[in-house]
Short mmCIF file of N, CA and C in Angstrom, two decimals:
data_model
loop_
_atom_site.label_atom_id
_atom_site.label_comp_id
_atom_site.label_asym_id
_atom_site.label_seq_id
_atom_site.Cartn_x
_atom_site.Cartn_y
_atom_site.Cartn_z
N UNK A 147 6.12 -6.39 -10.67
CA UNK A 147 5.91 -5.25 -9.79
C UNK A 147 5.58 -5.75 -8.39
N UNK A 148 6.14 -5.08 -7.40
CA UNK A 148 5.95 -5.46 -6.01
C UNK A 148 5.22 -4.31 -5.29
N UNK A 149 4.10 -4.62 -4.67
CA UNK A 149 3.24 -3.60 -4.04
C UNK A 149 3.27 -3.73 -2.53
N UNK A 150 3.42 -2.60 -1.85
CA UNK A 150 3.31 -2.54 -0.39
C UNK A 150 1.98 -1.89 -0.03
N UNK A 151 1.09 -2.66 0.61
CA UNK A 151 -0.15 -2.11 1.14
C UNK A 151 0.10 -1.79 2.60
N UNK A 152 0.08 -0.52 2.95
CA UNK A 152 0.35 -0.10 4.33
C UNK A 152 -0.97 -0.08 5.10
N UNK A 153 -1.00 -0.78 6.24
CA UNK A 153 -2.19 -0.81 7.08
C UNK A 153 -1.82 -0.41 8.51
N UNK A 154 -2.82 -0.02 9.29
CA UNK A 154 -2.58 0.53 10.62
C UNK A 154 -3.87 0.48 11.42
N UNK A 155 -3.76 0.60 12.73
CA UNK A 155 -4.95 0.68 13.58
C UNK A 155 -5.73 1.94 13.23
N UNK A 156 -7.04 1.79 13.16
CA UNK A 156 -7.88 2.93 12.80
C UNK A 156 -8.06 3.08 11.30
N UNK A 157 -7.72 2.04 10.56
CA UNK A 157 -7.88 2.03 9.10
C UNK A 157 -9.37 1.99 8.75
N UNK A 158 -9.71 2.55 7.58
CA UNK A 158 -11.04 2.34 7.00
C UNK A 158 -10.86 1.23 5.98
N UNK A 159 -11.43 0.07 6.26
CA UNK A 159 -11.13 -1.10 5.44
C UNK A 159 -11.59 -0.97 3.99
N UNK A 160 -12.69 -0.25 3.73
CA UNK A 160 -13.10 -0.10 2.34
C UNK A 160 -12.07 0.69 1.54
N UNK A 161 -11.40 1.65 2.16
CA UNK A 161 -10.30 2.36 1.48
C UNK A 161 -9.27 1.36 0.99
N UNK A 162 -8.92 0.42 1.86
CA UNK A 162 -7.92 -0.60 1.55
C UNK A 162 -8.45 -1.61 0.54
N UNK A 163 -9.59 -2.21 0.85
CA UNK A 163 -10.10 -3.34 0.06
C UNK A 163 -10.51 -2.93 -1.35
N UNK A 164 -11.06 -1.74 -1.53
CA UNK A 164 -11.47 -1.31 -2.86
C UNK A 164 -10.29 -1.30 -3.83
N UNK A 165 -9.19 -0.68 -3.42
CA UNK A 165 -8.00 -0.62 -4.26
C UNK A 165 -7.36 -2.00 -4.38
N UNK A 166 -7.24 -2.69 -3.25
CA UNK A 166 -6.63 -4.03 -3.20
C UNK A 166 -7.33 -4.99 -4.15
N UNK A 167 -8.65 -5.00 -4.13
CA UNK A 167 -9.41 -5.94 -4.95
C UNK A 167 -9.13 -5.72 -6.43
N UNK A 168 -9.01 -4.45 -6.83
CA UNK A 168 -8.75 -4.15 -8.24
C UNK A 168 -7.30 -4.44 -8.60
N UNK A 169 -6.37 -3.87 -7.87
CA UNK A 169 -4.96 -3.87 -8.31
C UNK A 169 -4.33 -5.26 -8.22
N UNK A 170 -4.78 -6.10 -7.29
CA UNK A 170 -4.21 -7.45 -7.22
C UNK A 170 -4.64 -8.33 -8.39
N UNK A 171 -5.65 -7.91 -9.11
CA UNK A 171 -6.07 -8.64 -10.32
C UNK A 171 -5.02 -8.54 -11.43
N UNK A 172 -4.06 -7.63 -11.28
CA UNK A 172 -2.96 -7.54 -12.26
C UNK A 172 -2.26 -8.90 -12.38
N UNK A 173 -2.24 -9.66 -11.31
CA UNK A 173 -1.55 -10.95 -11.32
C UNK A 173 -2.18 -11.95 -12.28
N UNK A 174 -3.39 -11.69 -12.76
CA UNK A 174 -4.09 -12.63 -13.64
C UNK A 174 -3.90 -12.33 -15.12
N UNK A 175 -3.15 -11.29 -15.44
CA UNK A 175 -2.95 -10.92 -16.84
C UNK A 175 -1.51 -11.19 -17.25
N UNK A 176 -1.30 -11.69 -18.46
CA UNK A 176 0.05 -12.09 -18.89
C UNK A 176 1.10 -10.98 -18.71
N UNK A 177 0.76 -9.75 -19.08
CA UNK A 177 1.75 -8.67 -19.04
C UNK A 177 2.10 -8.22 -17.62
N UNK A 178 1.28 -8.57 -16.65
CA UNK A 178 1.53 -8.15 -15.26
C UNK A 178 1.49 -9.34 -14.30
N UNK A 179 1.68 -10.54 -14.81
CA UNK A 179 1.55 -11.75 -14.00
C UNK A 179 2.57 -11.83 -12.86
N UNK A 180 3.65 -11.07 -12.95
CA UNK A 180 4.67 -11.08 -11.90
C UNK A 180 4.35 -10.13 -10.74
N UNK A 181 3.17 -9.55 -10.72
CA UNK A 181 2.76 -8.66 -9.64
C UNK A 181 2.65 -9.44 -8.33
N UNK A 182 3.30 -8.92 -7.29
CA UNK A 182 3.21 -9.51 -5.95
C UNK A 182 2.92 -8.39 -4.97
N UNK A 183 2.53 -8.75 -3.76
CA UNK A 183 2.20 -7.73 -2.78
C UNK A 183 2.38 -8.26 -1.37
N UNK A 184 2.55 -7.29 -0.47
CA UNK A 184 2.61 -7.56 0.96
C UNK A 184 1.69 -6.59 1.68
N UNK A 185 1.08 -7.07 2.75
CA UNK A 185 0.29 -6.20 3.63
C UNK A 185 1.23 -5.83 4.76
N UNK A 186 1.60 -4.57 4.80
CA UNK A 186 2.69 -4.09 5.65
C UNK A 186 2.19 -3.22 6.79
N UNK A 187 2.77 -3.41 7.96
CA UNK A 187 2.41 -2.59 9.12
C UNK A 187 3.50 -2.66 10.17
N UNK A 188 3.30 -1.95 11.26
CA UNK A 188 4.28 -1.93 12.33
C UNK A 188 4.01 -2.98 13.40
N UNK A 189 2.92 -3.74 13.24
CA UNK A 189 2.61 -4.82 14.18
C UNK A 189 1.93 -5.94 13.41
N UNK A 190 1.75 -7.07 14.05
CA UNK A 190 1.26 -8.26 13.36
C UNK A 190 -0.22 -8.21 12.98
N UNK A 191 -0.99 -7.35 13.62
CA UNK A 191 -2.42 -7.22 13.35
C UNK A 191 -2.81 -5.76 13.44
N UNK A 192 -3.80 -5.36 12.64
CA UNK A 192 -4.38 -4.03 12.76
C UNK A 192 -5.89 -4.17 12.88
N UNK A 193 -6.50 -3.17 13.47
CA UNK A 193 -7.94 -3.19 13.74
C UNK A 193 -8.55 -1.86 13.34
N UNK A 194 -9.72 -1.91 12.71
CA UNK A 194 -10.41 -0.67 12.38
C UNK A 194 -11.15 -0.14 13.60
N UNK A 195 -11.87 0.97 13.42
CA UNK A 195 -12.56 1.61 14.55
C UNK A 195 -13.65 0.74 15.17
N UNK A 196 -14.12 -0.26 14.42
CA UNK A 196 -15.23 -1.09 14.88
C UNK A 196 -14.80 -2.47 15.35
N UNK A 197 -13.49 -2.76 15.28
CA UNK A 197 -13.00 -4.03 15.79
C UNK A 197 -12.69 -5.09 14.76
N UNK A 198 -12.88 -4.81 13.48
CA UNK A 198 -12.51 -5.77 12.44
C UNK A 198 -10.98 -5.81 12.37
N UNK A 199 -10.44 -7.03 12.33
CA UNK A 199 -8.99 -7.22 12.42
C UNK A 199 -8.42 -7.82 11.15
N UNK A 200 -7.20 -7.41 10.81
CA UNK A 200 -6.50 -7.89 9.63
C UNK A 200 -5.08 -8.27 10.03
N UNK A 201 -4.61 -9.42 9.53
CA UNK A 201 -3.24 -9.85 9.79
C UNK A 201 -2.29 -9.17 8.81
N UNK A 202 -1.17 -8.73 9.32
CA UNK A 202 -0.12 -8.12 8.52
C UNK A 202 0.81 -9.23 8.04
N UNK A 203 1.20 -9.21 6.76
CA UNK A 203 2.08 -10.26 6.25
C UNK A 203 3.56 -9.89 6.37
N UNK A 204 3.87 -8.60 6.44
CA UNK A 204 5.26 -8.15 6.64
C UNK A 204 5.26 -7.04 7.69
N UNK A 205 5.93 -7.30 8.80
CA UNK A 205 6.03 -6.30 9.86
C UNK A 205 7.27 -5.44 9.62
N UNK A 206 7.03 -4.16 9.45
CA UNK A 206 8.06 -3.13 9.24
C UNK A 206 9.11 -3.53 8.19
N UNK A 207 8.65 -3.92 6.98
CA UNK A 207 9.63 -4.23 5.94
C UNK A 207 10.30 -2.95 5.44
N UNK A 208 11.38 -3.12 4.72
CA UNK A 208 12.05 -1.98 4.09
C UNK A 208 11.21 -1.56 2.89
N UNK A 209 10.53 -0.45 3.00
CA UNK A 209 9.61 -0.01 1.95
C UNK A 209 10.33 0.39 0.67
N UNK A 210 11.62 0.62 0.74
CA UNK A 210 12.36 0.99 -0.48
C UNK A 210 12.45 -0.18 -1.46
N UNK A 211 12.10 -1.38 -1.01
CA UNK A 211 12.18 -2.57 -1.86
C UNK A 211 10.97 -2.75 -2.77
N UNK A 212 10.01 -1.83 -2.70
CA UNK A 212 8.76 -1.97 -3.45
C UNK A 212 8.71 -1.02 -4.65
N UNK A 213 7.82 -1.35 -5.59
CA UNK A 213 7.60 -0.52 -6.77
C UNK A 213 6.38 0.38 -6.61
N UNK A 214 5.48 -0.01 -5.72
CA UNK A 214 4.24 0.74 -5.50
C UNK A 214 3.94 0.74 -4.01
N UNK A 215 3.58 1.92 -3.50
CA UNK A 215 3.18 2.09 -2.10
C UNK A 215 1.74 2.55 -2.09
N UNK A 216 0.90 1.87 -1.32
CA UNK A 216 -0.50 2.26 -1.21
C UNK A 216 -0.85 2.49 0.25
N UNK A 217 -1.45 3.66 0.54
CA UNK A 217 -1.84 3.99 1.91
C UNK A 217 -3.32 4.36 1.94
N UNK A 218 -4.14 3.58 2.64
CA UNK A 218 -5.56 3.92 2.79
C UNK A 218 -5.74 4.97 3.88
N UNK A 219 -6.97 5.39 4.07
CA UNK A 219 -7.26 6.36 5.12
C UNK A 219 -7.95 5.73 6.31
N UNK A 220 -8.52 6.58 7.12
CA UNK A 220 -9.19 6.14 8.34
C UNK A 220 -8.84 7.07 9.48
N UNK A 221 -9.58 6.98 10.56
CA UNK A 221 -9.34 7.86 11.70
C UNK A 221 -7.93 7.72 12.27
N UNK A 222 -7.31 6.56 12.08
CA UNK A 222 -5.95 6.34 12.58
C UNK A 222 -4.93 7.29 11.97
N UNK A 223 -5.23 7.84 10.80
CA UNK A 223 -4.28 8.75 10.15
C UNK A 223 -4.08 10.04 10.95
N UNK A 224 -5.11 10.44 11.69
CA UNK A 224 -5.02 11.71 12.44
C UNK A 224 -3.89 11.67 13.46
N UNK A 225 -3.70 10.50 14.10
CA UNK A 225 -2.64 10.36 15.09
C UNK A 225 -1.31 9.99 14.40
N UNK A 226 -1.38 9.12 13.41
CA UNK A 226 -0.16 8.63 12.77
C UNK A 226 0.62 9.71 12.04
N UNK A 227 -0.06 10.74 11.57
CA UNK A 227 0.68 11.80 10.87
C UNK A 227 1.71 12.47 11.78
N UNK A 228 1.57 12.30 13.09
CA UNK A 228 2.51 12.88 14.06
C UNK A 228 3.35 11.81 14.76
N UNK A 229 3.25 10.56 14.31
CA UNK A 229 3.97 9.44 14.93
C UNK A 229 5.34 9.30 14.26
N UNK A 230 6.40 9.66 14.96
CA UNK A 230 7.74 9.69 14.37
C UNK A 230 8.17 8.33 13.82
N UNK A 231 7.92 7.26 14.57
CA UNK A 231 8.34 5.94 14.11
C UNK A 231 7.64 5.56 12.80
N UNK A 232 6.34 5.79 12.74
CA UNK A 232 5.58 5.44 11.55
C UNK A 232 6.03 6.27 10.35
N UNK A 233 6.18 7.57 10.53
CA UNK A 233 6.55 8.46 9.42
C UNK A 233 7.98 8.17 8.95
N UNK A 234 8.88 7.91 9.87
CA UNK A 234 10.25 7.55 9.46
C UNK A 234 10.25 6.27 8.65
N UNK A 235 9.40 5.32 9.01
CA UNK A 235 9.27 4.09 8.24
C UNK A 235 8.75 4.39 6.83
N UNK A 236 7.73 5.23 6.72
CA UNK A 236 7.20 5.59 5.41
C UNK A 236 8.24 6.29 4.55
N UNK A 237 9.08 7.10 5.15
CA UNK A 237 10.09 7.85 4.39
C UNK A 237 11.05 6.93 3.64
N UNK A 238 11.16 5.68 4.07
CA UNK A 238 12.01 4.72 3.37
C UNK A 238 11.49 4.47 1.94
N UNK A 239 10.24 4.87 1.68
CA UNK A 239 9.64 4.68 0.36
C UNK A 239 9.90 5.86 -0.57
N UNK A 240 10.83 6.70 -0.21
CA UNK A 240 11.09 7.92 -0.99
C UNK A 240 11.30 7.63 -2.48
N UNK A 241 12.02 6.57 -2.81
CA UNK A 241 12.32 6.27 -4.21
C UNK A 241 11.38 5.25 -4.84
N UNK A 242 10.32 4.88 -4.14
CA UNK A 242 9.32 3.98 -4.72
C UNK A 242 8.65 4.70 -5.89
N UNK A 243 8.53 4.03 -7.02
CA UNK A 243 8.05 4.69 -8.24
C UNK A 243 6.63 5.24 -8.12
N UNK A 244 5.70 4.41 -7.65
CA UNK A 244 4.30 4.82 -7.57
C UNK A 244 3.88 4.97 -6.11
N UNK A 245 3.46 6.17 -5.74
CA UNK A 245 2.97 6.43 -4.38
C UNK A 245 1.49 6.79 -4.48
N UNK A 246 0.66 6.05 -3.74
CA UNK A 246 -0.79 6.14 -3.93
C UNK A 246 -1.48 6.19 -2.57
N UNK A 247 -2.50 7.04 -2.47
CA UNK A 247 -3.31 7.06 -1.25
C UNK A 247 -4.77 7.26 -1.60
N UNK A 248 -5.61 6.82 -0.69
CA UNK A 248 -7.05 7.08 -0.78
C UNK A 248 -7.47 7.75 0.51
N UNK A 249 -8.41 8.67 0.39
CA UNK A 249 -8.99 9.33 1.56
C UNK A 249 -7.86 10.00 2.37
N UNK A 250 -7.91 9.90 3.67
CA UNK A 250 -6.93 10.60 4.50
C UNK A 250 -5.58 9.90 4.56
N UNK A 251 -5.40 8.84 3.77
CA UNK A 251 -4.07 8.27 3.59
C UNK A 251 -3.12 9.33 3.04
N UNK A 252 -3.68 10.33 2.34
CA UNK A 252 -2.85 11.41 1.81
C UNK A 252 -2.16 12.21 2.91
N UNK A 253 -2.75 12.24 4.11
CA UNK A 253 -2.10 12.94 5.22
C UNK A 253 -0.78 12.25 5.56
N UNK A 254 -0.75 10.93 5.43
CA UNK A 254 0.47 10.17 5.74
C UNK A 254 1.49 10.33 4.63
N UNK A 255 1.04 10.33 3.36
CA UNK A 255 1.97 10.64 2.27
C UNK A 255 2.57 12.02 2.50
N UNK A 256 1.71 12.96 2.90
CA UNK A 256 2.17 14.32 3.14
C UNK A 256 3.13 14.43 4.30
N UNK A 257 2.82 13.77 5.40
CA UNK A 257 3.68 13.82 6.59
C UNK A 257 5.05 13.23 6.30
N UNK A 258 5.12 12.30 5.35
CA UNK A 258 6.40 11.70 4.96
C UNK A 258 7.16 12.59 3.96
N UNK A 259 6.52 13.68 3.54
CA UNK A 259 7.18 14.62 2.63
C UNK A 259 6.96 14.34 1.16
N UNK A 260 6.11 13.38 0.82
CA UNK A 260 5.94 12.98 -0.57
C UNK A 260 5.02 13.89 -1.37
N UNK A 261 4.34 14.83 -0.71
CA UNK A 261 3.42 15.72 -1.42
C UNK A 261 3.90 17.17 -1.43
N UNK A 262 5.10 17.42 -0.96
CA UNK A 262 5.58 18.79 -0.75
C UNK A 262 5.44 19.68 -1.98
N UNK A 263 5.72 19.16 -3.16
CA UNK A 263 5.62 19.96 -4.39
C UNK A 263 4.51 19.46 -5.30
N UNK A 264 3.54 18.77 -4.72
CA UNK A 264 2.50 18.11 -5.52
C UNK A 264 1.12 18.71 -5.28
N UNK A 265 0.26 18.48 -6.27
CA UNK A 265 -1.17 18.73 -6.10
C UNK A 265 -1.78 17.41 -5.67
N UNK A 266 -2.74 17.45 -4.76
CA UNK A 266 -3.30 16.22 -4.20
C UNK A 266 -4.72 16.44 -3.74
N UNK A 267 -5.39 15.32 -3.41
CA UNK A 267 -6.74 15.40 -2.87
C UNK A 267 -6.86 14.42 -1.70
N UNK A 268 -8.02 14.49 -1.04
CA UNK A 268 -8.33 13.63 0.09
C UNK A 268 -9.85 13.57 0.22
N UNK A 269 -10.34 13.04 1.31
CA UNK A 269 -11.79 13.01 1.56
C UNK A 269 -12.31 14.45 1.51
N UNK A 270 -13.43 14.68 0.82
CA UNK A 270 -13.95 16.04 0.66
C UNK A 270 -14.22 16.78 1.97
N UNK A 271 -14.45 16.06 3.07
CA UNK A 271 -14.70 16.74 4.34
C UNK A 271 -13.40 17.02 5.10
N UNK A 272 -12.25 16.64 4.51
CA UNK A 272 -10.97 16.79 5.20
C UNK A 272 -9.94 17.59 4.41
N UNK A 273 -10.38 18.34 3.41
CA UNK A 273 -9.43 19.11 2.59
C UNK A 273 -8.51 19.98 3.45
N UNK A 274 -9.07 20.60 4.47
CA UNK A 274 -8.26 21.52 5.30
C UNK A 274 -7.09 20.81 5.99
N UNK A 275 -7.25 19.52 6.31
CA UNK A 275 -6.17 18.78 6.96
C UNK A 275 -5.00 18.52 6.01
N UNK A 276 -5.27 18.52 4.71
CA UNK A 276 -4.24 18.26 3.71
C UNK A 276 -3.44 19.51 3.33
N UNK A 277 -4.02 20.66 3.53
CA UNK A 277 -3.40 21.93 3.10
C UNK A 277 -1.93 22.07 3.51
N UNK A 278 -1.54 21.77 4.76
CA UNK A 278 -0.13 21.98 5.13
C UNK A 278 0.86 21.07 4.42
N UNK A 279 0.38 20.02 3.78
CA UNK A 279 1.28 19.01 3.24
C UNK A 279 1.57 19.08 1.75
N UNK A 280 0.79 19.84 1.00
CA UNK A 280 0.96 19.79 -0.46
C UNK A 280 0.97 21.18 -1.07
N UNK A 281 1.37 21.26 -2.33
CA UNK A 281 1.42 22.54 -3.03
C UNK A 281 0.01 23.10 -3.26
N UNK A 282 -0.94 22.20 -3.52
CA UNK A 282 -2.33 22.63 -3.74
C UNK A 282 -3.27 21.46 -3.50
N UNK A 283 -4.35 21.71 -2.78
CA UNK A 283 -5.41 20.72 -2.60
C UNK A 283 -6.38 20.88 -3.77
N UNK A 284 -6.59 19.80 -4.50
CA UNK A 284 -7.51 19.81 -5.64
C UNK A 284 -8.80 19.14 -5.20
N UNK A 285 -9.90 19.84 -5.34
CA UNK A 285 -11.18 19.33 -4.85
C UNK A 285 -11.87 18.50 -5.92
N UNK A 286 -11.38 17.25 -6.07
CA UNK A 286 -11.99 16.31 -7.01
C UNK A 286 -11.71 14.89 -6.53
N UNK A 287 -12.21 13.90 -7.26
CA UNK A 287 -12.12 12.50 -6.81
C UNK A 287 -10.71 11.92 -6.93
N UNK A 288 -10.03 12.15 -8.05
CA UNK A 288 -8.72 11.56 -8.27
C UNK A 288 -7.76 12.61 -8.81
N UNK A 289 -6.54 12.59 -8.27
CA UNK A 289 -5.50 13.49 -8.76
C UNK A 289 -4.24 12.67 -9.03
N UNK A 290 -3.70 12.86 -10.21
CA UNK A 290 -2.40 12.26 -10.54
C UNK A 290 -1.42 13.40 -10.78
N UNK A 291 -0.38 13.44 -9.98
CA UNK A 291 0.70 14.40 -10.17
C UNK A 291 1.96 13.58 -10.41
N UNK A 292 2.30 13.42 -11.67
CA UNK A 292 3.38 12.53 -12.09
C UNK A 292 3.10 11.11 -11.57
N UNK A 293 3.94 10.56 -10.69
CA UNK A 293 3.71 9.20 -10.20
C UNK A 293 3.16 9.15 -8.79
N UNK A 294 2.52 10.25 -8.37
CA UNK A 294 1.83 10.28 -7.09
C UNK A 294 0.34 10.40 -7.38
N UNK A 295 -0.44 9.46 -6.84
CA UNK A 295 -1.87 9.39 -7.09
C UNK A 295 -2.60 9.51 -5.76
N UNK A 296 -3.57 10.42 -5.69
CA UNK A 296 -4.37 10.55 -4.47
C UNK A 296 -5.84 10.49 -4.85
N UNK A 297 -6.62 9.84 -3.99
CA UNK A 297 -8.05 9.69 -4.23
C UNK A 297 -8.84 10.33 -3.11
N UNK A 298 -10.08 10.66 -3.41
CA UNK A 298 -10.97 11.28 -2.43
C UNK A 298 -11.48 10.28 -1.40
N UNK A 299 -12.77 10.35 -1.13
CA UNK A 299 -13.36 9.54 -0.06
C UNK A 299 -13.41 8.06 -0.37
N UNK A 300 -13.86 7.32 0.59
CA UNK A 300 -13.81 5.87 0.70
C UNK A 300 -14.04 5.09 -0.61
N UNK A 301 -15.19 5.26 -1.24
CA UNK A 301 -15.52 4.47 -2.43
C UNK A 301 -14.64 4.82 -3.62
N UNK A 302 -13.94 5.93 -3.54
CA UNK A 302 -13.02 6.32 -4.60
C UNK A 302 -11.92 5.29 -4.80
N UNK A 303 -11.68 4.46 -3.79
CA UNK A 303 -10.59 3.48 -3.88
C UNK A 303 -10.77 2.53 -5.06
N UNK A 304 -12.00 2.20 -5.40
CA UNK A 304 -12.24 1.33 -6.56
C UNK A 304 -11.88 2.06 -7.84
N UNK A 305 -12.32 3.31 -7.97
CA UNK A 305 -12.02 4.10 -9.16
C UNK A 305 -10.50 4.28 -9.32
N UNK A 306 -9.84 4.55 -8.22
CA UNK A 306 -8.39 4.74 -8.26
C UNK A 306 -7.69 3.44 -8.67
N UNK A 307 -8.17 2.32 -8.14
CA UNK A 307 -7.60 1.03 -8.53
C UNK A 307 -7.73 0.78 -10.02
N UNK A 308 -8.90 1.07 -10.58
CA UNK A 308 -9.12 0.88 -12.01
C UNK A 308 -8.23 1.81 -12.83
N UNK A 309 -8.09 3.04 -12.37
CA UNK A 309 -7.25 4.01 -13.08
C UNK A 309 -5.79 3.54 -13.08
N UNK A 310 -5.29 3.17 -11.93
CA UNK A 310 -3.89 2.73 -11.83
C UNK A 310 -3.68 1.43 -12.60
N UNK A 311 -4.60 0.49 -12.53
CA UNK A 311 -4.48 -0.75 -13.30
C UNK A 311 -4.41 -0.44 -14.79
N UNK A 312 -5.11 0.61 -15.20
CA UNK A 312 -5.11 1.02 -16.60
C UNK A 312 -3.76 1.51 -17.11
N UNK A 313 -2.84 1.80 -16.20
CA UNK A 313 -1.48 2.18 -16.61
C UNK A 313 -0.72 0.97 -17.14
N UNK A 314 -1.15 -0.22 -16.73
CA UNK A 314 -0.42 -1.45 -17.04
C UNK A 314 -1.17 -2.39 -17.98
N UNK A 315 -2.49 -2.21 -18.11
CA UNK A 315 -3.32 -3.10 -18.90
C UNK A 315 -4.02 -2.36 -20.02
N UNK A 316 -4.47 -3.10 -21.01
CA UNK A 316 -5.26 -2.53 -22.10
C UNK A 316 -6.67 -2.19 -21.59
N UNK A 317 -7.34 -1.28 -22.29
CA UNK A 317 -8.68 -0.86 -21.88
C UNK A 317 -9.65 -2.05 -21.83
N UNK A 318 -9.52 -2.99 -22.77
CA UNK A 318 -10.42 -4.15 -22.76
C UNK A 318 -10.22 -4.99 -21.49
N UNK A 319 -8.99 -5.03 -20.98
CA UNK A 319 -8.74 -5.75 -19.73
C UNK A 319 -9.40 -5.05 -18.55
N UNK A 320 -9.34 -3.73 -18.55
CA UNK A 320 -9.99 -2.95 -17.48
C UNK A 320 -11.50 -3.16 -17.54
N UNK A 321 -12.05 -3.21 -18.76
CA UNK A 321 -13.49 -3.46 -18.89
C UNK A 321 -13.84 -4.85 -18.36
N UNK A 322 -12.97 -5.81 -18.58
CA UNK A 322 -13.18 -7.17 -18.07
C UNK A 322 -13.19 -7.16 -16.53
N UNK A 323 -12.27 -6.41 -15.94
CA UNK A 323 -12.25 -6.29 -14.47
C UNK A 323 -13.54 -5.65 -13.98
N UNK A 324 -13.99 -4.60 -14.66
CA UNK A 324 -15.26 -3.95 -14.29
C UNK A 324 -16.41 -4.96 -14.31
N UNK A 325 -16.45 -5.77 -15.36
CA UNK A 325 -17.52 -6.76 -15.48
C UNK A 325 -17.43 -7.79 -14.36
N UNK A 326 -16.22 -8.26 -14.06
CA UNK A 326 -16.05 -9.23 -12.97
C UNK A 326 -16.55 -8.66 -11.65
N UNK A 327 -16.32 -7.37 -11.45
CA UNK A 327 -16.72 -6.72 -10.20
C UNK A 327 -18.16 -6.21 -10.22
N UNK A 328 -18.83 -6.33 -11.39
CA UNK A 328 -20.15 -5.74 -11.58
C UNK A 328 -20.11 -4.27 -11.18
N UNK A 329 -19.10 -3.59 -11.73
CA UNK A 329 -18.87 -2.17 -11.41
C UNK A 329 -18.97 -1.36 -12.70
N UNK A 330 -20.18 -0.89 -13.02
CA UNK A 330 -20.38 -0.20 -14.29
C UNK A 330 -19.99 1.28 -14.27
N UNK A 331 -19.73 1.81 -13.10
CA UNK A 331 -19.51 3.26 -12.96
C UNK A 331 -18.21 3.70 -13.62
N UNK A 332 -18.28 4.85 -14.25
CA UNK A 332 -17.09 5.47 -14.82
C UNK A 332 -17.03 6.89 -14.30
N UNK A 333 -15.95 7.20 -13.63
CA UNK A 333 -15.80 8.55 -13.09
C UNK A 333 -14.72 9.27 -13.87
N UNK A 334 -15.06 10.43 -14.39
CA UNK A 334 -14.12 11.19 -15.20
C UNK A 334 -13.56 12.39 -14.45
N UNK A 335 -13.80 12.43 -13.16
CA UNK A 335 -13.32 13.53 -12.34
C UNK A 335 -11.88 13.26 -11.91
N UNK A 336 -10.98 13.30 -12.92
CA UNK A 336 -9.57 13.00 -12.68
C UNK A 336 -8.75 14.20 -13.14
N UNK A 337 -7.90 14.72 -12.27
CA UNK A 337 -6.99 15.80 -12.64
C UNK A 337 -5.62 15.17 -12.79
N UNK A 338 -5.01 15.32 -13.95
CA UNK A 338 -3.68 14.78 -14.21
C UNK A 338 -2.72 15.93 -14.43
N UNK A 339 -1.65 15.92 -13.70
CA UNK A 339 -0.64 16.98 -13.80
C UNK A 339 0.61 16.40 -14.40
#
């Protein structure tokens, strides 16, 4: 499986890192050892609101070449949802099997048209921003509508990573990941459609 992590200026890094830390562990298990990933963006570096910088490993790759697309949130999403170049780039992921967002990353999935007939969620303080993009905003931590997964606020990224990893690994493997991360929390606030 090949994963595209989409990053941008104004990203909330915990949105990105929480999911990234969990899902990249797939590479350590025999059944998912072929998992690879790229950190994708429209420029060579991105910066969050406070100045933390991350290097992009693939600048404007063809997103249709991936099996999973992940988009974090952050204040940068407010502007990017109206950025034609960025949204046209995301639209190349139309046939990507798994489309995933955390927090206001769902606004970008929506702006690309991927939530038009879907139920989805976002950060609890931003539900109103998601309304124009999806069939229904679901006010909970995690929503799965077929192969589109959306998560609520920032820390939800870890829960979403564990949930998605559970599609590919046995429950005992997920428990092992939880132990490695010292993450005992279990959230059952998941709506599956």
